[in-house]
Coordinates of C-alpha atoms in Angstrom, one line a residue:
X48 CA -43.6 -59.5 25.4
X49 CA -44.1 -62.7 24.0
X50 CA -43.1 -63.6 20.2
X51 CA -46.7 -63.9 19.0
X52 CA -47.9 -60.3 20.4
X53 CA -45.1 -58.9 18.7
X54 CA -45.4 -60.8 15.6
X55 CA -48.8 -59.5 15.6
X56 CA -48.0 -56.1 16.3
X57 CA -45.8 -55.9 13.3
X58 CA -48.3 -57.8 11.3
X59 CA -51.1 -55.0 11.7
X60 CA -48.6 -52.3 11.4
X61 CA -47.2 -53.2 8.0
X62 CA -50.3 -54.3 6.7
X63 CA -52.0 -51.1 7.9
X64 CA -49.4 -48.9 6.6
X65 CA -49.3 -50.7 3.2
X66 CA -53.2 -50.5 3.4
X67 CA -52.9 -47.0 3.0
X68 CA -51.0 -46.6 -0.5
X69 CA -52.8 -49.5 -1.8
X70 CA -56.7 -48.3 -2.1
X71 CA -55.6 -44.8 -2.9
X72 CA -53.6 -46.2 -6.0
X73 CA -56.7 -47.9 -7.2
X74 CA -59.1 -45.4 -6.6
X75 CA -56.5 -42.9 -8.4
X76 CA -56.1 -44.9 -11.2
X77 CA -59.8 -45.0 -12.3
X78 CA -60.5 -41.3 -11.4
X79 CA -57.2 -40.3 -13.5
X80 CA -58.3 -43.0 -16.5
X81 CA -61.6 -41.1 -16.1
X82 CA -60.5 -38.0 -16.9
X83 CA -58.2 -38.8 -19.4
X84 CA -61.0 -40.7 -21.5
X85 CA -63.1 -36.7 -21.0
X86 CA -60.2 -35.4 -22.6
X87 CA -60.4 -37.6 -26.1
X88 CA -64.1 -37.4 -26.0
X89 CA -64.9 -34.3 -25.4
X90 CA -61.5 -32.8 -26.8
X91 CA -61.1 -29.9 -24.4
X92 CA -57.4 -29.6 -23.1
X93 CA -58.6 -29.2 -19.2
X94 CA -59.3 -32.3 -18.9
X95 CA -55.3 -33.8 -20.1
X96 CA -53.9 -30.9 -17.8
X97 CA -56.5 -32.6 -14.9
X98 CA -54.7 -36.0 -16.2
X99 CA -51.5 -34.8 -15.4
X100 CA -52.0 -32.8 -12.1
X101 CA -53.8 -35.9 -9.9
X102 CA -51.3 -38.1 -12.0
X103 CA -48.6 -36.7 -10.1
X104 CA -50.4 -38.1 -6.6
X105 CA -51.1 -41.0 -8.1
X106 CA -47.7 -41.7 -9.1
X107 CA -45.7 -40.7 -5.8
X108 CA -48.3 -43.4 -3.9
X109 CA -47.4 -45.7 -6.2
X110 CA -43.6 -45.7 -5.7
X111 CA -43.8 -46.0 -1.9
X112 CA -46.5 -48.3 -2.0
X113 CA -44.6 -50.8 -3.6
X114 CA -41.4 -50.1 -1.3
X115 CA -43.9 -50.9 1.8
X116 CA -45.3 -53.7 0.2
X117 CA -41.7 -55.6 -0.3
X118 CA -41.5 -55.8 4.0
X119 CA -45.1 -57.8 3.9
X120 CA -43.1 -60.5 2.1
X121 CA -39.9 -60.7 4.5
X122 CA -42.3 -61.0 7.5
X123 CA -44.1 -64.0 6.2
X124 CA -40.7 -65.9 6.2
X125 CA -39.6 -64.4 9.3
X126 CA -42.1 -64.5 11.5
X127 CA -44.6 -66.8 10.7
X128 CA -42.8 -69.6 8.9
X129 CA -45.3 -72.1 10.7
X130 CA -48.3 -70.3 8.7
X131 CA -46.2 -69.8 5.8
X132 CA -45.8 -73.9 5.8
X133 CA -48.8 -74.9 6.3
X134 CA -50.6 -72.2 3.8
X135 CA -47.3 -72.0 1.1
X136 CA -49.0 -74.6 -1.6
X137 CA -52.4 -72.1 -1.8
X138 CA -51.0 -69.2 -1.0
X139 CA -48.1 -69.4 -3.5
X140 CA -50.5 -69.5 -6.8
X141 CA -52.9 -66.4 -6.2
X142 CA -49.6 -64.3 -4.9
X143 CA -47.5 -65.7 -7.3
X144 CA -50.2 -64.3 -10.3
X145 CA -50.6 -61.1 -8.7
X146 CA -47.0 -60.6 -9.0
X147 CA -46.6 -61.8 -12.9
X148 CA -49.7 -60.8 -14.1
X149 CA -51.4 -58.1 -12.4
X150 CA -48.3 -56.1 -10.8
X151 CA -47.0 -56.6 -14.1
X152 CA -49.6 -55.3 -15.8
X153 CA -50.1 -52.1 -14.1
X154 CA -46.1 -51.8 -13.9
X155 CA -45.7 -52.3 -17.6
X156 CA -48.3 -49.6 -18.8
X157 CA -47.6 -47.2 -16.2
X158 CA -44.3 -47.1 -18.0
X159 CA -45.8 -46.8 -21.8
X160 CA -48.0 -44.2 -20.2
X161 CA -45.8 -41.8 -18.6
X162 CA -43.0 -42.1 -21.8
X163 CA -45.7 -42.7 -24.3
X164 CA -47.2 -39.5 -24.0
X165 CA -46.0 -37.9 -27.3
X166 CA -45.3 -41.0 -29.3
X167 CA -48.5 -42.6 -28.8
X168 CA -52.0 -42.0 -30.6
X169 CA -54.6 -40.7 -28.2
X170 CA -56.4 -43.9 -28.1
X171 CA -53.4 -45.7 -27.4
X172 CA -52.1 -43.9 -24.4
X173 CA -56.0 -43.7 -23.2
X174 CA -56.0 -47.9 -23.6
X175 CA -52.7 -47.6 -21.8
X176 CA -54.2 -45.7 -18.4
X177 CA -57.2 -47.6 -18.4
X178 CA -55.1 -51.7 -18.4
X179 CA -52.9 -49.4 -15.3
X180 CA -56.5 -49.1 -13.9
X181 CA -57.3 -52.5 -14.2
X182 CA -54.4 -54.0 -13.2
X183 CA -54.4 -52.6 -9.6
X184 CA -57.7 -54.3 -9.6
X185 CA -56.6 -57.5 -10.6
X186 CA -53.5 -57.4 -8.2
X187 CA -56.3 -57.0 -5.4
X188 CA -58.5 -59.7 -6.7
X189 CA -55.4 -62.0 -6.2
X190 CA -54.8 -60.8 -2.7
X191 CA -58.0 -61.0 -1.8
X192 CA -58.1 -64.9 -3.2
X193 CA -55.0 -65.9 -0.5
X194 CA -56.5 -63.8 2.5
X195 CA -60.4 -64.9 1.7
X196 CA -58.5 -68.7 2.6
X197 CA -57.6 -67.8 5.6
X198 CA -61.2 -66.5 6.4
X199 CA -63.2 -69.4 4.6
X200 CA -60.7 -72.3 3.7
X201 CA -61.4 -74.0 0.8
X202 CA -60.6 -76.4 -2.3
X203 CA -57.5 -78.4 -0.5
X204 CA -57.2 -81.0 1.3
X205 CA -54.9 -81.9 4.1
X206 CA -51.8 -83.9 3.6
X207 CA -48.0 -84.2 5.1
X208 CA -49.1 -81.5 7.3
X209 CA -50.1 -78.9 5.4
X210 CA -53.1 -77.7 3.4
X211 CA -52.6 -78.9 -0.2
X212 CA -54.4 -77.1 -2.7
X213 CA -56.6 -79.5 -5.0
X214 CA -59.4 -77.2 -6.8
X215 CA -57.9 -74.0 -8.0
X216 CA -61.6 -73.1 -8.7
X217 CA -62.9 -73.8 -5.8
X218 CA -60.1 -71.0 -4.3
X219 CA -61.0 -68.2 -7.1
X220 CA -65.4 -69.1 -6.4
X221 CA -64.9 -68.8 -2.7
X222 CA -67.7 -67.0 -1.4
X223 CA -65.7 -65.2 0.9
X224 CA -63.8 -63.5 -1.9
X225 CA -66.9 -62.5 -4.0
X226 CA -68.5 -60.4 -0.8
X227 CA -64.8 -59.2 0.2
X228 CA -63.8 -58.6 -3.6
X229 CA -66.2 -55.8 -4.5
X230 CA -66.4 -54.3 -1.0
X231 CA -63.0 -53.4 -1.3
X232 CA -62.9 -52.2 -4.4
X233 CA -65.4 -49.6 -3.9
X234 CA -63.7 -48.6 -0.5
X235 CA -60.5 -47.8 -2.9
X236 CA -62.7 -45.9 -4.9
X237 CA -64.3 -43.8 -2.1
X238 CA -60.5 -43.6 -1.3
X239 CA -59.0 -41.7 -4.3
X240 CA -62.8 -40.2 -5.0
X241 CA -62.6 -38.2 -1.2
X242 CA -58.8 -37.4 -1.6
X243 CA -59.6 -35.4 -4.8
X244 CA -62.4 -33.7 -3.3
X245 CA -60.5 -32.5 -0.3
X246 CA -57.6 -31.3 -2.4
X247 CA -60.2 -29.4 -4.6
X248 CA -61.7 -28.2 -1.6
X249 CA -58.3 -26.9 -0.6
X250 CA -57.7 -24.8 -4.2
X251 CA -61.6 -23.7 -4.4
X252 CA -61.1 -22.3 -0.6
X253 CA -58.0 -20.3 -1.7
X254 CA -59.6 -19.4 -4.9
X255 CA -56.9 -20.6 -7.2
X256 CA -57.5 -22.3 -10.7
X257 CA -61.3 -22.1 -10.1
X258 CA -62.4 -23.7 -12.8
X259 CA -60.3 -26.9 -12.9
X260 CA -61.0 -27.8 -9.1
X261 CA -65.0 -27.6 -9.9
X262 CA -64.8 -29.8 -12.6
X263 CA -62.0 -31.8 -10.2
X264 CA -64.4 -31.9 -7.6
X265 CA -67.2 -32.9 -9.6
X266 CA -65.9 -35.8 -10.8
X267 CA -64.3 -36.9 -7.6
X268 CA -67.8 -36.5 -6.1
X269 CA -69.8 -38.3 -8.8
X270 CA -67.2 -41.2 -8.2
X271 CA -67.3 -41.1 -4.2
X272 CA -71.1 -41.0 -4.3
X273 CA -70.5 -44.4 -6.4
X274 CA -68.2 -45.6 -4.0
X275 CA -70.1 -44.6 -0.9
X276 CA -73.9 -46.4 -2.2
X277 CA -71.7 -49.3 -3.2
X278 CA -70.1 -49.9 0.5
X279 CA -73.0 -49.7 1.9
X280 CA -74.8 -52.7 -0.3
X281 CA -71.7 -54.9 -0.6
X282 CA -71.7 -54.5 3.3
X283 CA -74.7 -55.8 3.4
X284 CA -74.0 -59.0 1.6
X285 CA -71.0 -59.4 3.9
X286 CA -73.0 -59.5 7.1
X287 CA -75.3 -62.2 5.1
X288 CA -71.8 -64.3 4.4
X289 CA -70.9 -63.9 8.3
X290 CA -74.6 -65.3 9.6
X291 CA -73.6 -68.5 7.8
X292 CA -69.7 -68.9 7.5
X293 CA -68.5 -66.7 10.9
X294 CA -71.0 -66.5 12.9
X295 CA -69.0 -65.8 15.8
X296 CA -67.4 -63.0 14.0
X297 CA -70.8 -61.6 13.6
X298 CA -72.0 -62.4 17.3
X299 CA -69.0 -59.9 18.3
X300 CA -69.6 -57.2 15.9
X301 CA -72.3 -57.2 17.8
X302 CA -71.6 -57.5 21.4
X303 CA -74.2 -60.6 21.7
X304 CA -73.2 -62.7 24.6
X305 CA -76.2 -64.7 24.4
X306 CA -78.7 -65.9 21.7
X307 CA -81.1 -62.3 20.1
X308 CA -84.8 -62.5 20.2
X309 CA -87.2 -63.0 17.2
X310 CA -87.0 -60.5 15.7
X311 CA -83.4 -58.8 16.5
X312 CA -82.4 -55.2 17.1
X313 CA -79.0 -54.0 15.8
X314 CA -77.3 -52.4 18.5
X315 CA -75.7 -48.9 17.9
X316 CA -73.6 -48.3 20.7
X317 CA -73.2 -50.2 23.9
X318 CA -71.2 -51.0 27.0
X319 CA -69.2 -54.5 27.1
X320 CA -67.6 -55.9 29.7
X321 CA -65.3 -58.9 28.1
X322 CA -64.6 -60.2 31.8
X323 CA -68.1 -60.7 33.1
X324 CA -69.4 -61.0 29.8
X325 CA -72.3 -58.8 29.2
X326 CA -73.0 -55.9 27.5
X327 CA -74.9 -53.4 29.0
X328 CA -76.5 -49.5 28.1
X329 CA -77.6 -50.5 25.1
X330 CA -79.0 -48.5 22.3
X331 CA -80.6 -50.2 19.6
X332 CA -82.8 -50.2 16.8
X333 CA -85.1 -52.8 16.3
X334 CA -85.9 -55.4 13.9
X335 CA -82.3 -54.0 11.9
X336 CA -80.1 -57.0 13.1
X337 CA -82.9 -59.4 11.3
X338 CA -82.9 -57.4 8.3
X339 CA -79.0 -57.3 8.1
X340 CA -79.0 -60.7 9.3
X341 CA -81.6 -62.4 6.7
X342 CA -82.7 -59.5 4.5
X343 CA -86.3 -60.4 6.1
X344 CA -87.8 -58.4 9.7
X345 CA -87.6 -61.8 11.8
X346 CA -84.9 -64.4 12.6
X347 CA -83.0 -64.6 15.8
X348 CA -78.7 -64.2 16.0
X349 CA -76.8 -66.7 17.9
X350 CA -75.0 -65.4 20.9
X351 CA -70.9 -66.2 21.5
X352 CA -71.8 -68.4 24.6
X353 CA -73.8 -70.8 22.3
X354 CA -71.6 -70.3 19.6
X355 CA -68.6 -71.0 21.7
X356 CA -70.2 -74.3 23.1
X357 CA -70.4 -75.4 19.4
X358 CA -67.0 -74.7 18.6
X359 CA -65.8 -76.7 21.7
X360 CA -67.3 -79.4 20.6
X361 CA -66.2 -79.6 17.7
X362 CA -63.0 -78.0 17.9
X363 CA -61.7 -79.0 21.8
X364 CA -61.4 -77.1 24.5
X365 CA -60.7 -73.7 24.4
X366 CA -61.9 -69.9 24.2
X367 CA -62.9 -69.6 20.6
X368 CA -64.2 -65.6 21.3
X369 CA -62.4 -63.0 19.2
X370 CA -61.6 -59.5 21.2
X371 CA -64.8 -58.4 21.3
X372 CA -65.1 -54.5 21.8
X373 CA -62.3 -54.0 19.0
X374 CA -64.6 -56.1 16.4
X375 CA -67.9 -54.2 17.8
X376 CA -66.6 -50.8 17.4
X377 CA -64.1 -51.6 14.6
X378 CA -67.8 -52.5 12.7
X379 CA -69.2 -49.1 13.6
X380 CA -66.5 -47.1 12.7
X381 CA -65.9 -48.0 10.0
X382 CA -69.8 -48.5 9.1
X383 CA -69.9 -44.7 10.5
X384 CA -67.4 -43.5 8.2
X385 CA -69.4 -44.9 4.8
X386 CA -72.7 -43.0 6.3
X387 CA -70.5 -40.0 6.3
X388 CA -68.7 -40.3 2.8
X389 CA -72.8 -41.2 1.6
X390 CA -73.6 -37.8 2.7
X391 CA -70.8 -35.9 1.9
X392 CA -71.1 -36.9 -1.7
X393 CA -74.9 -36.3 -2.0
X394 CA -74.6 -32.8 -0.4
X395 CA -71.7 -32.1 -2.8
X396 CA -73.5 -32.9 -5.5
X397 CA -76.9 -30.9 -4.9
X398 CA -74.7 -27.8 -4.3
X399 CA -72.8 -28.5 -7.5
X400 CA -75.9 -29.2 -9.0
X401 CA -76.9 -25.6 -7.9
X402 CA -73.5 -24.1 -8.7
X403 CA -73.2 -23.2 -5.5
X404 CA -70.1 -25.6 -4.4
X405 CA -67.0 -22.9 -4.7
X406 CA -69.6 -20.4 -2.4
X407 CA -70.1 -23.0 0.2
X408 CA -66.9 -22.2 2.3
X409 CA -68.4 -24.1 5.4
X410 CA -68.6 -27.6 3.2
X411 CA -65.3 -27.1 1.5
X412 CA -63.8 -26.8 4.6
X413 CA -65.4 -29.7 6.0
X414 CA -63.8 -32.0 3.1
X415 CA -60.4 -31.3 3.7
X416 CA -60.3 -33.5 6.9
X417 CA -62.8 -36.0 4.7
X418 CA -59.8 -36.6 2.8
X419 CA -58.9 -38.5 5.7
X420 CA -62.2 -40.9 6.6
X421 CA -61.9 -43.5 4.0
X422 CA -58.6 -43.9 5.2
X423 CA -59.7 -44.8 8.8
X424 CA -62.7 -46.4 7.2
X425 CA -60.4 -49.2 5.1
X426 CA -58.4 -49.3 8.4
X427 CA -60.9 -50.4 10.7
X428 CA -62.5 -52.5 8.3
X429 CA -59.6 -54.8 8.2
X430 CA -58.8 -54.6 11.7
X431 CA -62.9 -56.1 11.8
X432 CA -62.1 -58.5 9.6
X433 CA -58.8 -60.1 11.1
X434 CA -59.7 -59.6 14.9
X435 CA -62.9 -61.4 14.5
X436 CA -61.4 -64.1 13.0
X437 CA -59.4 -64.8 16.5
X438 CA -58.4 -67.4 17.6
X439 CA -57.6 -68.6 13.8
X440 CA -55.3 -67.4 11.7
X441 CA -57.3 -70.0 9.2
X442 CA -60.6 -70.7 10.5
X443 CA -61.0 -74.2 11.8
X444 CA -57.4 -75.2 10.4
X445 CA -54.7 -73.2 12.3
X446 CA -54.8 -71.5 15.4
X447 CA -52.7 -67.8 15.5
X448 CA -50.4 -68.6 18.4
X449 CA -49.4 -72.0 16.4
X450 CA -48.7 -69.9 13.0
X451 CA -45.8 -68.3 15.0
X452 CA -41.9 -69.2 13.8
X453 CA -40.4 -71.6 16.5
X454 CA -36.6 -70.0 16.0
X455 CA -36.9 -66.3 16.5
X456 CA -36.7 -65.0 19.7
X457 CA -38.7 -61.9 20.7
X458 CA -35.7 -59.5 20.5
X459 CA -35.2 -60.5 17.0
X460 CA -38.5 -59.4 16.4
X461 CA -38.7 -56.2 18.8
X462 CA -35.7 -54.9 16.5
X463 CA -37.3 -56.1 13.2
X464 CA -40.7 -54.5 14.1
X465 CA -38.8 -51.3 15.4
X466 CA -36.6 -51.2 12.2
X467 CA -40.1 -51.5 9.9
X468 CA -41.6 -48.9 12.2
X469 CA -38.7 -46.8 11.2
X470 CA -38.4 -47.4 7.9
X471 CA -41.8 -46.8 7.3
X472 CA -42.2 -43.6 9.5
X473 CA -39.4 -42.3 6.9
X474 CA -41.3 -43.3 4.0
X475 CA -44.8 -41.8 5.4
X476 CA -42.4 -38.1 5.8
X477 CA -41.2 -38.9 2.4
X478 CA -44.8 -39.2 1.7
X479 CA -46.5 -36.2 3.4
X480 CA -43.6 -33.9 2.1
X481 CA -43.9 -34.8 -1.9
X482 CA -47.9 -34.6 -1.6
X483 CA -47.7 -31.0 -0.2
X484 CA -45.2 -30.3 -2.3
X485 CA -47.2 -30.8 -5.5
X486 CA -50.1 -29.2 -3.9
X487 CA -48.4 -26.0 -3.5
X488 CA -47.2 -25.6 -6.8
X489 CA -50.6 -26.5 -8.3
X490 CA -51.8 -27.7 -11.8
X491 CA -50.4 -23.9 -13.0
X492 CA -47.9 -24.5 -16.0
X493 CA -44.5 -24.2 -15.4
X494 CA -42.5 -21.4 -17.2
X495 CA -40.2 -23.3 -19.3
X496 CA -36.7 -21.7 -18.8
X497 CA -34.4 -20.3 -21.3
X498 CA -31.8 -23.0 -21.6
X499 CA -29.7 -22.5 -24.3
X500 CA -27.7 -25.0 -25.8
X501 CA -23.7 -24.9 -27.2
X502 CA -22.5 -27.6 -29.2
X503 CA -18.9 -28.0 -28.6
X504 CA -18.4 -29.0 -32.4
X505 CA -19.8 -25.7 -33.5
X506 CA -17.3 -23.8 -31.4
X507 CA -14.4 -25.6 -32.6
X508 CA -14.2 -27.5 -29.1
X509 CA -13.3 -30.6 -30.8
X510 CA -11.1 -31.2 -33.7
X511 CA -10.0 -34.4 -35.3
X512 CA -11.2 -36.2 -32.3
X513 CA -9.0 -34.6 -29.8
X514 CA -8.9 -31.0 -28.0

């Protein structure tokens, strides 16, 4: 294989395996922070022994996240020192904050939170959860800032070769970021929200600890329903930001060869054919595309044959079409997924609403494998967003197959991407093992055993300073 396919390859599969630990932790961290602030409002001692149980998750996710995280670094140098050139004076500020400030933040009081437990006022080690909370937010705003430049460049200018940052505000007020920004942040939410549903679902199935899995799942569905409405109308704004920024993103998402009528359907499913360049067997809905498109029932979509002719001319020759069936049914899935989590969460609700949840054995059953949607969800979102940005690994600037290191050979990368692959397939057991670990012993109290203690000093172990 060539070294950019394999650069690529271990691109998506580091970022997609970091992607996992990353939403969880933030969605985690608000649900925990949630409970804890129950605890010292409404004073009743369930809601600290909730605290502590999904703490424990939150906590293990944390530790390997930021293990996986550390390889998304190396590869930047390694790989793609091209990209790493050209991008290093705008990339370094938002990734250099996100480490100071925000990773520091939610390092720091993660630390006075777990050791401040029984030296600190209530308030204080409440205050202490919540600035964890916020600083996993922060550390995604500042991620989001560097990647939302490689979708929508802006505030540098181009000099010696590189892009040059020259309005730091410009970067932070990039439209990109502010559709991305919130999206995001209530897929994380969805994320930890689904994962504490399915684990309830797991305990209120086996009948153990009744009570603290229906107040458990309660919240966590209160939250997902939260994170599901607010996918699906940050979503919307995003397919607003393509029309007008990537329209050929948009174009492929939808599997629109050539320009859409007046008004425009939004196609469901459909048959493409890449080579011949049609898509066929389509079923669609009309008028939606418009509506997505414009937030009005009329307005035609370019097609990728016009769109491409644009971009020839003003870009040069060349095929300026992302891999179109992954963006189309990357969009649906994970568009499918946040119509499922939507539903899940209402029907939760009205049966808990009708104390009927810890009865309904057919719907708990159905959210243990939930657990598992936001995950592919988050996934395929991402995979939407990069792929559709092809050919550019920054749009208009740099073209992917240019971003590529010139002195590493494609066995140096085969045995870097196969040593990550390993590493992280150790990490993901390491993972899998702790979680059901903690599941099966449960929120239950642990007998505290009868250790008793001799003082050598007391027994005469010790005298004058020798034995």
């Amino acid at each position: 294989m060539e070294e950019v396919l394999l650069a690529r390859i271990q691109f998506a599969s580091t970022t997609l395996f970091h992607f996992i630990f990353v939403p969880l932790s933030i969605g985690l961290a608000l649900i925990i922070a949630i409970m804890q602030t129950l605890y010292v409002v409404k004073k009743k001692e369930i809601y600290m022994k909730m605290t502590k149980f999904w703490s424990v998750f939150f906590l293990i996710n944390f530790a390997i996240g930021v293990v996986t995280g550390i390889f998304q670094e190396f590869q930047f140098g390694m790989n793609w020192s091209t990209y790493s050139r050209f991008v290093g004076d705008i990339f370094g500020a938002p990734l250099a904050v996100e480490a100071l400030l925000a990773f520091f933040l939610e390092s720091t009081f993660i630390g006075i939170w777990i050791f401040g437990a029984h030296k600190l006022s209530k308030k204080v080690h409440l205050a202490s959860i919540w600035l964890v909370s916020i600083g996993t937010v922060l550390s995604a705003f500042w991620i989001l800032a560097a990647n939302s430049f490689m979708q929508n460049p802006v505030g540098y200018q181009l000099q010696n070769g590189r892009a040059e940052m020259n309005d730091i505000v410009a970067l932070l007020t990039n439209e990109k970021l502010w559709v991305a920004f919130p999206h995001t942040i209530f897929g994380s939410i969805a994320t930890g929200a689904f994962f504490v549903v399915g684990v309830s679902a797991f305990y209120l199935l086996k009948k153990r600890q009744t009570d603290f899995f229906k107040k458990s799942i309660g919240i966590g569905l209160l939250v997902g329903m939260v994170g599901g409405l607010g996918l699906a109308f940050t979503g919307h704004s995003q397919a607003q930001y393509l029309m007008h920024a990537q329209p050929m993103k948009m174009a492929a998402a939808e599997g629109l060869w050539e320009d859409s009528g007046d008004p425009a359907a939004w196609t469901v499913i459909a048959k493409i054919d890449s080579d011949k360049q049609v898509t066929t067997q389509r079923l669609e809905i009309p008028y939606l595309l418009s509506y997505l498109s414009y937030n009005e029932f009329s307005g035609k979509v370019l097609g990728m044959n016009t769109l491409n002719d644009q971009m020839v001319e003003k870009y040069g020759e060349g095929n300026y079409i992302p891999p179109v069936k992954t963006t189309f049914w990357s969009f649906r899935i994970m568009a499918g997924t946040g119509g499922v989590l939507v539903m899940a969460s209402l029907l939760g609700l009205f049966l808990l609403f009708r104390k009927k949840i810890a009865a309904s054995s057919l719907y708990l059953k159905l959210m243990i494998p939930v657990i598992f949607l936001p995950f592919i969800g988050n996934s395929f979102g991402w995979i939407m967003s990069e792929i559709g940005r092809q050919p550019w690994v920054v749009n208009g600037l740099m073209k992917t197959a240019d971003a590529v290191s010139p002195n590493v050979s494609a066995g140096q990368i085969l045995f870097s991407l196969i040593s990550f692959s390993t590493i992280y397939a150790i990490l993901g057991i390491i993972m899998v093992v702790l979680f059901v670990k903690v599941i099966q012993r449960g929120p239950e109290e642990r007998k505290q055993e009868d250790v008793s203690v001799t003082d050598p000093f007391n027994v005469g172990g010790v005298t004058n300073g020798t034995k």
